[in-house]
PDB file of C-alpha atoms in Angstrom:
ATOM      1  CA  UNK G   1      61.631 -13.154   2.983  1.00 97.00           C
ATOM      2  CA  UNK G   2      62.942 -15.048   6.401  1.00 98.00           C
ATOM      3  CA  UNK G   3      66.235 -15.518   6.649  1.00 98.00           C
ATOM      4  CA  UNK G   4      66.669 -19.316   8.699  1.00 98.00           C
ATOM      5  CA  UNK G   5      70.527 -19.756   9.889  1.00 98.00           C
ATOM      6  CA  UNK G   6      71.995 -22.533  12.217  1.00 98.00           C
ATOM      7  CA  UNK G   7      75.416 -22.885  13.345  1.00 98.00           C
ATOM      8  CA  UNK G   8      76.336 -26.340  15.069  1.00 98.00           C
ATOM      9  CA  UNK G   9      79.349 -27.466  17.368  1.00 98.00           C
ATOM     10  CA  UNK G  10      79.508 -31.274  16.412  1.00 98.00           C
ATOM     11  CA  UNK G  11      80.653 -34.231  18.872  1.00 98.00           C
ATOM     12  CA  UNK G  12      84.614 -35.371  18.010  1.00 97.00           C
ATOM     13  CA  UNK G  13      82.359 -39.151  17.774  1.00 97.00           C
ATOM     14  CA  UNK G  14      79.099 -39.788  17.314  1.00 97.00           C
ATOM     15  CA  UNK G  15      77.077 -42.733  14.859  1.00 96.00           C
ATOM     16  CA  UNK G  16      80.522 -44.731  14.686  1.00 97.00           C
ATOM     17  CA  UNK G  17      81.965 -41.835  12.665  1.00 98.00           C
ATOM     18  CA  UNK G  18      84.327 -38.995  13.275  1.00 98.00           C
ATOM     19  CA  UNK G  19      83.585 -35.429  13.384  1.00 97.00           C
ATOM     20  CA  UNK G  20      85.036 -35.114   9.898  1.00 97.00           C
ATOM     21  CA  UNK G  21      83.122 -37.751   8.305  1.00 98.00           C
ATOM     22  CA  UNK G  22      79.652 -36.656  10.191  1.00 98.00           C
ATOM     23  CA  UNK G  23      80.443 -33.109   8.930  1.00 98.00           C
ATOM     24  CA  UNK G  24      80.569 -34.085   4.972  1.00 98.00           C
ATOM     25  CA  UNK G  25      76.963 -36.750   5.899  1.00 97.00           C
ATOM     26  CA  UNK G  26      74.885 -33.350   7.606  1.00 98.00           C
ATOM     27  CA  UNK G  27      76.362 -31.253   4.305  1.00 98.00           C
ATOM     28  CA  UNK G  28      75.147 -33.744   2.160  1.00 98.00           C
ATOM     29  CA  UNK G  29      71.920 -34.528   4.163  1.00 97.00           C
ATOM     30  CA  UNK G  30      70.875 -30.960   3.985  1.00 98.00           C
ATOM     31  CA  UNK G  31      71.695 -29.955   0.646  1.00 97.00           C
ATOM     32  CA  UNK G  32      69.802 -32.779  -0.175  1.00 97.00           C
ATOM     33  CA  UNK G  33      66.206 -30.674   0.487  1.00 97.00           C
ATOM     34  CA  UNK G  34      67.169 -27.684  -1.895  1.00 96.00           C
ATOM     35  CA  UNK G  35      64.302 -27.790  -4.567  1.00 94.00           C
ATOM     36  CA  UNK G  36      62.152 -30.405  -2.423  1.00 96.00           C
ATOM     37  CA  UNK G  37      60.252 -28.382  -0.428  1.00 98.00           C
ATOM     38  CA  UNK G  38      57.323 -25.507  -1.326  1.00 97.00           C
ATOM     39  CA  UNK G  39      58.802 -22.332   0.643  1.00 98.00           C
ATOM     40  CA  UNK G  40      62.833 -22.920   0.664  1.00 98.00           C
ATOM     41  CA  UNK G  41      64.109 -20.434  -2.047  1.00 97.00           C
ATOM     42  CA  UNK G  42      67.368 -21.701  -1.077  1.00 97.00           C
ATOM     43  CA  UNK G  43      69.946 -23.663   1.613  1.00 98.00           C
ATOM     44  CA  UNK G  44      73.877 -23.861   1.758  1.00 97.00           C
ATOM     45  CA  UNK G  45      76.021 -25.762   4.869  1.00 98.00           C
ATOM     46  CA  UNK G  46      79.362 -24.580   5.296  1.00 98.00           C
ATOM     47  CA  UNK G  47      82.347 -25.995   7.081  1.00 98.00           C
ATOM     48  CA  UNK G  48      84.255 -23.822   9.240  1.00 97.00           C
ATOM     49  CA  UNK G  49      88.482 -23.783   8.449  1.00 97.00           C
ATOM     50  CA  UNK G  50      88.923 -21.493  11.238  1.00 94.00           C
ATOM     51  CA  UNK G  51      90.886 -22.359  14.253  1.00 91.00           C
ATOM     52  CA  UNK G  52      88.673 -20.668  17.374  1.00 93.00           C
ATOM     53  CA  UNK G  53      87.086 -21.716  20.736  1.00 92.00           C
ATOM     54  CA  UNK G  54      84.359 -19.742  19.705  1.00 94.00           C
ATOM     55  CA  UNK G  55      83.795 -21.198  16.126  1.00 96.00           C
ATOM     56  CA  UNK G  56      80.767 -23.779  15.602  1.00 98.00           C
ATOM     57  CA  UNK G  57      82.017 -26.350  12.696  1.00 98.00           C
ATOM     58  CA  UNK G  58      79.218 -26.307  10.742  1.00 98.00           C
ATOM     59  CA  UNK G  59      76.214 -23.467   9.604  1.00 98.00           C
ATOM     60  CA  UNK G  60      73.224 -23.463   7.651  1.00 98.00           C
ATOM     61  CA  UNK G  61      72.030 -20.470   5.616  1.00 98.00           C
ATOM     62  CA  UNK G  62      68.644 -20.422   4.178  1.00 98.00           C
ATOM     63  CA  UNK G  63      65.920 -18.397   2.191  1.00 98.00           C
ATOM     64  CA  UNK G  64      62.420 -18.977   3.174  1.00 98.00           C
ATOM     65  CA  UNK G  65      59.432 -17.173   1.286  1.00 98.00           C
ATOM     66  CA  UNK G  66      57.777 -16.504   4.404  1.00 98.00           C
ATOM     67  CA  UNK G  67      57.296 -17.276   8.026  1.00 98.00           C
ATOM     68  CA  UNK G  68      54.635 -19.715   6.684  1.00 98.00           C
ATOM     69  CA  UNK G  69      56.908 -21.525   4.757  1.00 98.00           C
ATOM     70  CA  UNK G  70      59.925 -21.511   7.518  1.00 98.00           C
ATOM     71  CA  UNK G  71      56.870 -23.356   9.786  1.00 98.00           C
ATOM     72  CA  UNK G  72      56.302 -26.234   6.977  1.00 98.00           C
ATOM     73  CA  UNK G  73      59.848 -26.794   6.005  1.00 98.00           C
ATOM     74  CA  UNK G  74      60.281 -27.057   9.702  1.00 97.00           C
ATOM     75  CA  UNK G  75      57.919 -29.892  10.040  1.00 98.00           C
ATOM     76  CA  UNK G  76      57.947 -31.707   6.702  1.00 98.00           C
ATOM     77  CA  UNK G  77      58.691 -35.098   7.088  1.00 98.00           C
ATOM     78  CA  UNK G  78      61.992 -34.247   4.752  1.00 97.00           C
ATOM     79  CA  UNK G  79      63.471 -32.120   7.284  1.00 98.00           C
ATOM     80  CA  UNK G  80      62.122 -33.443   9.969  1.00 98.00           C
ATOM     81  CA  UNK G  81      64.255 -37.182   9.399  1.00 97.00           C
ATOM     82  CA  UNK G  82      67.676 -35.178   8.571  1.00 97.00           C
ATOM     83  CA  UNK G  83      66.729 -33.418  11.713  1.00 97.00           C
ATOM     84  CA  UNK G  84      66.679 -36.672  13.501  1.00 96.00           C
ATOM     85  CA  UNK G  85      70.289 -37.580  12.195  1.00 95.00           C
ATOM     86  CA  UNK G  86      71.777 -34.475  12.471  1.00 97.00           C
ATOM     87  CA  UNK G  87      70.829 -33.963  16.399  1.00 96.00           C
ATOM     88  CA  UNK G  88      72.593 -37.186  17.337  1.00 97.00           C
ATOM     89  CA  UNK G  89      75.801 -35.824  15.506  1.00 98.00           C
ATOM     90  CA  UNK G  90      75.753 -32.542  17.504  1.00 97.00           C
ATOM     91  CA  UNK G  91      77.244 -31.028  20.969  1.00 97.00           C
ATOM     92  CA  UNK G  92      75.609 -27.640  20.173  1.00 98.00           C
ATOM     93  CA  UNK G  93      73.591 -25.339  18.182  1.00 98.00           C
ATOM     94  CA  UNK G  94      72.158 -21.822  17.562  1.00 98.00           C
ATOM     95  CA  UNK G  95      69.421 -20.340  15.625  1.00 98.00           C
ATOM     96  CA  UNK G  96      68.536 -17.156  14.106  1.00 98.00           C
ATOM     97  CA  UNK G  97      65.491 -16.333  12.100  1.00 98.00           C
ATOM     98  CA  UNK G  98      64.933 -13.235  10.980  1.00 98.00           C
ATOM     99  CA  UNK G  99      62.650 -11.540   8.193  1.00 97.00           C
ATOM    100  CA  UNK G 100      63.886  -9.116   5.848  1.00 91.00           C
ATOM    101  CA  UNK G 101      61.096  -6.444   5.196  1.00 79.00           C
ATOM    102  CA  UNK G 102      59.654  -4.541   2.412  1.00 59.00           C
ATOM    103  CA  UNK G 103      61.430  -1.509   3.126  1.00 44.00           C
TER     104      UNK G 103
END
């Protein structure tokens, strides 16, 4: 199983909304593609509440079947157009993929 997680810092404006407002749209967005695409067991966003300069404001957790699958959710055309939104709204972001094993 891969493990897909993405933390984002997003702009205080950006698509003639607030950060607050963009926030809840990406949530929404992405939440949106749970149970649409072959592969993704599962995705959450969370917000952040904490007050730090090191804090991003938003992260994705997923569940991927394989590294297979973590390839075609990345390019379905699903993802790919929330992709396209989201990376307009952002200042910042960070990956980590990793694959839990057998073991």
């Amino acid at each position: 199983m891969i493990k897909h997680i993405v933390m984002w810092r997003l702009k205080d404006h950006a698509e003639g909304a607030d950060k607050a407002t963009n926030a809840a749209r990406i949530i929404a967005l992405l939440q949106s593609l749970n149970g649409r695409i072959e592969g993704l067991r599962h995705l959450e966003v969370g917000r952040n509440f904490a007050d730090s300069e090191f804090a991003a404001d938003l992260v994705l957790y997923s569940e991927l079947d394989s590294r297979e699958a973590l390839a075609h959710y990345q390019q379905h055309p699903e993802h790919q157009a929330v992709a396209k939104l989201v990376s307009a709204m952002v200042s910042d972001r960070r990956v980590v993929d990793y694959e839990l094993g057998d073991d």
